[in-house]
CSV table of C-alpha atoms in Angstrom, one decimal:
chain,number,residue,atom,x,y,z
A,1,UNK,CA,0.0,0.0,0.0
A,2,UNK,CA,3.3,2.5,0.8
A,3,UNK,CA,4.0,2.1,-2.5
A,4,UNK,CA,0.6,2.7,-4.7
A,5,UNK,CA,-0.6,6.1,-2.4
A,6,UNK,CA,2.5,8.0,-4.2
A,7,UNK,CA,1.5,7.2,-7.7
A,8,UNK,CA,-2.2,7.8,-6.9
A,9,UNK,CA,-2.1,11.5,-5.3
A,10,UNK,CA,-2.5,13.7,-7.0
A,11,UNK,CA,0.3,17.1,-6.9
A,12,UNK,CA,-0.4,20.0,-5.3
A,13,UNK,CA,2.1,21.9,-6.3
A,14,UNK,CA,0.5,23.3,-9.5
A,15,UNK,CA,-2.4,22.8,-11.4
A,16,UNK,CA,-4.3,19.5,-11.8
A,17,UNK,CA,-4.1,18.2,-15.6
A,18,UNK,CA,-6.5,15.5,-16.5
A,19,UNK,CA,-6.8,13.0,-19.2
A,20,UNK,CA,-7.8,14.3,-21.9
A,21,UNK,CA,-11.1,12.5,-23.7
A,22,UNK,CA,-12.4,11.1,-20.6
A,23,UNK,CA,-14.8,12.4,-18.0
A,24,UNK,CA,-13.8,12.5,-14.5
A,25,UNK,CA,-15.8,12.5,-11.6
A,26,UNK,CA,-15.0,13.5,-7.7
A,27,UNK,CA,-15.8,12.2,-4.6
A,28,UNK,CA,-15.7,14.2,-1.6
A,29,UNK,CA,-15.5,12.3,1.5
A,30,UNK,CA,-15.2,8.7,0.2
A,31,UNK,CA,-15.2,7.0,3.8
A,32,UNK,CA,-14.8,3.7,3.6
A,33,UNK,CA,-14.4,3.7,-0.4
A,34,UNK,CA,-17.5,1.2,-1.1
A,35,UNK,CA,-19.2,3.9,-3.5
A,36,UNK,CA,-16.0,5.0,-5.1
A,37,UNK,CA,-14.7,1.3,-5.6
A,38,UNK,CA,-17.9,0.1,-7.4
A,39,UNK,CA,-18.3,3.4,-9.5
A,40,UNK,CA,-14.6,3.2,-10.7
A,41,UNK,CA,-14.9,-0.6,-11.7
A,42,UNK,CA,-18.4,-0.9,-13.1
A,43,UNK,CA,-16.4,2.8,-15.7
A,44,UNK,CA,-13.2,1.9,-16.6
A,45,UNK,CA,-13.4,4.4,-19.0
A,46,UNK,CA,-14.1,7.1,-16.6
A,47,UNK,CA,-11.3,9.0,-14.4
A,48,UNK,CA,-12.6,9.5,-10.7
A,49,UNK,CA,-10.9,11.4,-7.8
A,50,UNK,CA,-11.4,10.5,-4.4
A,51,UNK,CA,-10.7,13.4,-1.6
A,52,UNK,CA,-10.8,11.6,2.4
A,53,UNK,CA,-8.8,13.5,5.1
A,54,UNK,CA,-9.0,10.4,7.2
A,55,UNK,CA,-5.8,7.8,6.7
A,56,UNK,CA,-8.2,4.8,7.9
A,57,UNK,CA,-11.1,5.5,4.6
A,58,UNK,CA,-7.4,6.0,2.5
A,59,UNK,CA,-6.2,2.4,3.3
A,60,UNK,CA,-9.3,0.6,3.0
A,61,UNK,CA,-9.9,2.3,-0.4
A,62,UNK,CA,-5.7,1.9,-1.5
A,63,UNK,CA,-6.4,-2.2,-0.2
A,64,UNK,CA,-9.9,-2.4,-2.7
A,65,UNK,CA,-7.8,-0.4,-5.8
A,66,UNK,CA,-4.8,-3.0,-5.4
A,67,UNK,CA,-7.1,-6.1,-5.3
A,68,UNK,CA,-8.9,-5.2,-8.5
A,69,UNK,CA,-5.9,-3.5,-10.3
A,70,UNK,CA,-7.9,-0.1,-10.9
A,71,UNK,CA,-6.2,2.8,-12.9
A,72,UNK,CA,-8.6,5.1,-12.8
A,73,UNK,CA,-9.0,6.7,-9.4
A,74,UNK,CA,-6.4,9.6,-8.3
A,75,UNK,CA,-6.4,10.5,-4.7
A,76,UNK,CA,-5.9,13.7,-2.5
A,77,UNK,CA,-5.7,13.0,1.1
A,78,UNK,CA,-7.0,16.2,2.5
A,79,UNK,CA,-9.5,19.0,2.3
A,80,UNK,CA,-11.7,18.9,-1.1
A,81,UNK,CA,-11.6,22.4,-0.9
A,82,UNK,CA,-7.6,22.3,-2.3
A,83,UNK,CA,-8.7,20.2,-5.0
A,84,UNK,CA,-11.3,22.3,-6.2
A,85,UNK,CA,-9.1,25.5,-6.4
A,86,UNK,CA,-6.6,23.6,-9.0
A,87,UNK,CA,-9.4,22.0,-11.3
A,88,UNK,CA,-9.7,23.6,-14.5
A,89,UNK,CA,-12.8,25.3,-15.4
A,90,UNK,CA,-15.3,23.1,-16.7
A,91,UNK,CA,-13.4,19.8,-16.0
A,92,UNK,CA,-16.1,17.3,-13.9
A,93,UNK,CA,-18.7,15.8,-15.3
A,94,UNK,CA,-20.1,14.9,-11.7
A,95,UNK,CA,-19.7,15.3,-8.1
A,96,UNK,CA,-20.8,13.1,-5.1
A,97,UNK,CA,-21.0,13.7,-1.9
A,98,UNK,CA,-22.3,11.3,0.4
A,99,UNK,CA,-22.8,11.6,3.8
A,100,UNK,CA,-20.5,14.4,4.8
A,101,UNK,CA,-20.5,15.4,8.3
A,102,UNK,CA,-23.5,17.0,9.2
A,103,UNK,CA,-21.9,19.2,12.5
A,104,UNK,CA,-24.8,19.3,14.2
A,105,UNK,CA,-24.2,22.2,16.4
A,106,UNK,CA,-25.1,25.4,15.5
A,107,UNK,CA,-21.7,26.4,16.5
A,108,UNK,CA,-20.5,24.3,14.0
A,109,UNK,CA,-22.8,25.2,10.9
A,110,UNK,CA,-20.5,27.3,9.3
A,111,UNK,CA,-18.0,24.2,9.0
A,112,UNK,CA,-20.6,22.3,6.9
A,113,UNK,CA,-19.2,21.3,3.3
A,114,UNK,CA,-22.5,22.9,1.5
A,115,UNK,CA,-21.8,26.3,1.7
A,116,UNK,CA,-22.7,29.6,-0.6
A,117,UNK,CA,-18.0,29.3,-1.2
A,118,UNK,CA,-17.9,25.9,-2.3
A,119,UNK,CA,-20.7,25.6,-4.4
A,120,UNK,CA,-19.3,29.0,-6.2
A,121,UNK,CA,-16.3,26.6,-6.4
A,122,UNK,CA,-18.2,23.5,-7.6
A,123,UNK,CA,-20.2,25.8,-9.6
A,124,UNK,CA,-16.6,27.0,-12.2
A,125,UNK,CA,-15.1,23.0,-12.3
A,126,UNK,CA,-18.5,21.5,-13.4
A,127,UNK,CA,-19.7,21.0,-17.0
A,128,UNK,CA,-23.1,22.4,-18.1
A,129,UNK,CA,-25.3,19.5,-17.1
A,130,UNK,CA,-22.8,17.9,-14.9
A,131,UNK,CA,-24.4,16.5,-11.8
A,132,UNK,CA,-24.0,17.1,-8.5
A,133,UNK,CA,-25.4,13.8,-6.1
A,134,UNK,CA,-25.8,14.7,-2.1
A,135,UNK,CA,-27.0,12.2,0.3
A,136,UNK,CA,-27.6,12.8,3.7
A,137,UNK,CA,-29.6,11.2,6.5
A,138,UNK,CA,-29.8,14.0,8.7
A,139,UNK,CA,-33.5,15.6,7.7
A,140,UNK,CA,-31.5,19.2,9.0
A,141,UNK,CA,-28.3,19.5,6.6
A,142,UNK,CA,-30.6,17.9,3.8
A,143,UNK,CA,-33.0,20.8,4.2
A,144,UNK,CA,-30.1,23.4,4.8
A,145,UNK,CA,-28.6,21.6,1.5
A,146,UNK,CA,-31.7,21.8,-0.8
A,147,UNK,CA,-32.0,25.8,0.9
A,148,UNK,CA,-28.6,26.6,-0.5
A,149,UNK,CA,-28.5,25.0,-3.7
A,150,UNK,CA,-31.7,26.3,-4.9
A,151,UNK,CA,-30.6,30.0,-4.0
A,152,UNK,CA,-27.5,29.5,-6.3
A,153,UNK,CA,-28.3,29.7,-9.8
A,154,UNK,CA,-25.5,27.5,-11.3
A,155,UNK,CA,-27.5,24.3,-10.2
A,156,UNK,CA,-31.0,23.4,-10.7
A,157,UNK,CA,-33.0,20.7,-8.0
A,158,UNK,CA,-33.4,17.8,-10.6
A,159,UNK,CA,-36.5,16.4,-8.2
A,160,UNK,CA,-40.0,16.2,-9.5
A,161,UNK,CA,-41.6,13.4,-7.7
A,162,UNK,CA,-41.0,12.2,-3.9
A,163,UNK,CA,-39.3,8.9,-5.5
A,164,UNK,CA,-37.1,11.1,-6.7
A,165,UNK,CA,-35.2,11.8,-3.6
A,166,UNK,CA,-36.6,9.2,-1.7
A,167,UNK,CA,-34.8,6.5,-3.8
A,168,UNK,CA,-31.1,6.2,-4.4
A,169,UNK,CA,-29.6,6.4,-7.5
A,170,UNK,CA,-29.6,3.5,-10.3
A,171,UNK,CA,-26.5,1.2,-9.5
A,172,UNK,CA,-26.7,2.6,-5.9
A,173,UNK,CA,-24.0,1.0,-3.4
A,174,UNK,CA,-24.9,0.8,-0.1
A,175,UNK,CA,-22.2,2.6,1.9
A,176,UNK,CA,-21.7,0.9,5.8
A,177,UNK,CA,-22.6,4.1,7.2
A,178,UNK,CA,-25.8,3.9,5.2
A,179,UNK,CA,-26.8,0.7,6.4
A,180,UNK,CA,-26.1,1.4,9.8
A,181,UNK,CA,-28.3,4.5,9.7
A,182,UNK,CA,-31.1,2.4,8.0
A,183,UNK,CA,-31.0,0.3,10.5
A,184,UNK,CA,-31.2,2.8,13.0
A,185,UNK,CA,-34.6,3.9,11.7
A,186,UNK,CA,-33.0,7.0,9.9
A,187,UNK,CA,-34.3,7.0,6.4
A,188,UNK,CA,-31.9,8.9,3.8
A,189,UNK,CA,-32.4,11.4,1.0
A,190,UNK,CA,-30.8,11.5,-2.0
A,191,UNK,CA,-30.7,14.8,-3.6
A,192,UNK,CA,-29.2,15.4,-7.7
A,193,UNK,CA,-28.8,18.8,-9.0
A,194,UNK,CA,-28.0,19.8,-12.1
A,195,UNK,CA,-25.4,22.4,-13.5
A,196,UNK,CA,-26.8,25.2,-15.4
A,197,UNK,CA,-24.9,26.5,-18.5
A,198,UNK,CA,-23.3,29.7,-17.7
């Protein structure tokens, strides 16, 4: 595992460069790496990033990318928030984030991933039409989710039925958080919104 986390991070030190002729995608928060794992085999063709500040999600997700000889997932072992600031304009084709921590304190709010900053950020890497996919448990940072994203007017709420954010996405794997907050009588919703053209 020492020796695959170097060629998979991604460098800092300037501006990130992607393949060109495929579509990337980023994860923000990959935990455990169940969602990013099953997305990056089931699209070879497709380049995704994967962004954890934890070292625990890191090696479970380095030990899954060894086992099925993946080479298209880069890494960044830190705050998203660096990654977004050296993607070129226009680059992603979609963004996921599942689960983040919801801070619960109103202390805390302002530490919240969704936030009027980061979706300007998301907002100048995302293609027209790109999607951005939140899922959440916590009825509160759901609601304070859907509240920001429809006041920005780079992304449009994609729901038009109750299914549609009741029910997770096609191809949909079950992360072990979400199970254990399914089984805790918590019931999740899955949220898509769209990037407007400029």
């Amino acid at each position: 595992m020492t020796e695959l986390l170097p060629k998979l991070l991604l460098d800092l030190t300037r501006p990130i460069t992607l393949r060109e002729g495929r579509e990337t995608c980023l994860e923000i928060g990959f935990g455990g790496g169940e969602h990013l794992i099953e997305a990056a085999s089931q699209a070879p063709e497709i380049d995704f990033i994967g962004c954890e500040p934890f070292v625990n999600g890191v090696a479970k997700l380095l030990s899954k990318i060894d086992a099925r000889g993946l080479t298209n997932i880069s890494l960044h072992q830190g705050d998203a928030v660096q990654i977004l600031d050296l993607l070129p304009n226009d680059s992603l084709t979609c963004v996921y984030l599942f689960y983040p921590d919801p801070w619960p304190k109103r202390r805390h709010r302002k530490r919240r991933f969704v936030s009027q900053e980061n979706l300007t950020r998301l907002a100048r890497v995302m293609k027209p039409n790109a999607q951005l996919r939140f899922a959440s448990d916590i009825d509160d940072y759901a609601a304070w989710t859907l509240a920001r994203i429809q006041a920005c007017a780079a992304f449009r709420w994609k729901a038009t039925l109750a299914e549609d954010w009741r029910l997770p996405w096609p191809n949909w794997t079950q992360t072990k958080y979400e199970s254990k907050a399914i089984a805790a009588g918590r019931h999740p919703a899955y949220l898509t919104f769209i990037k407007q053209a400029d």
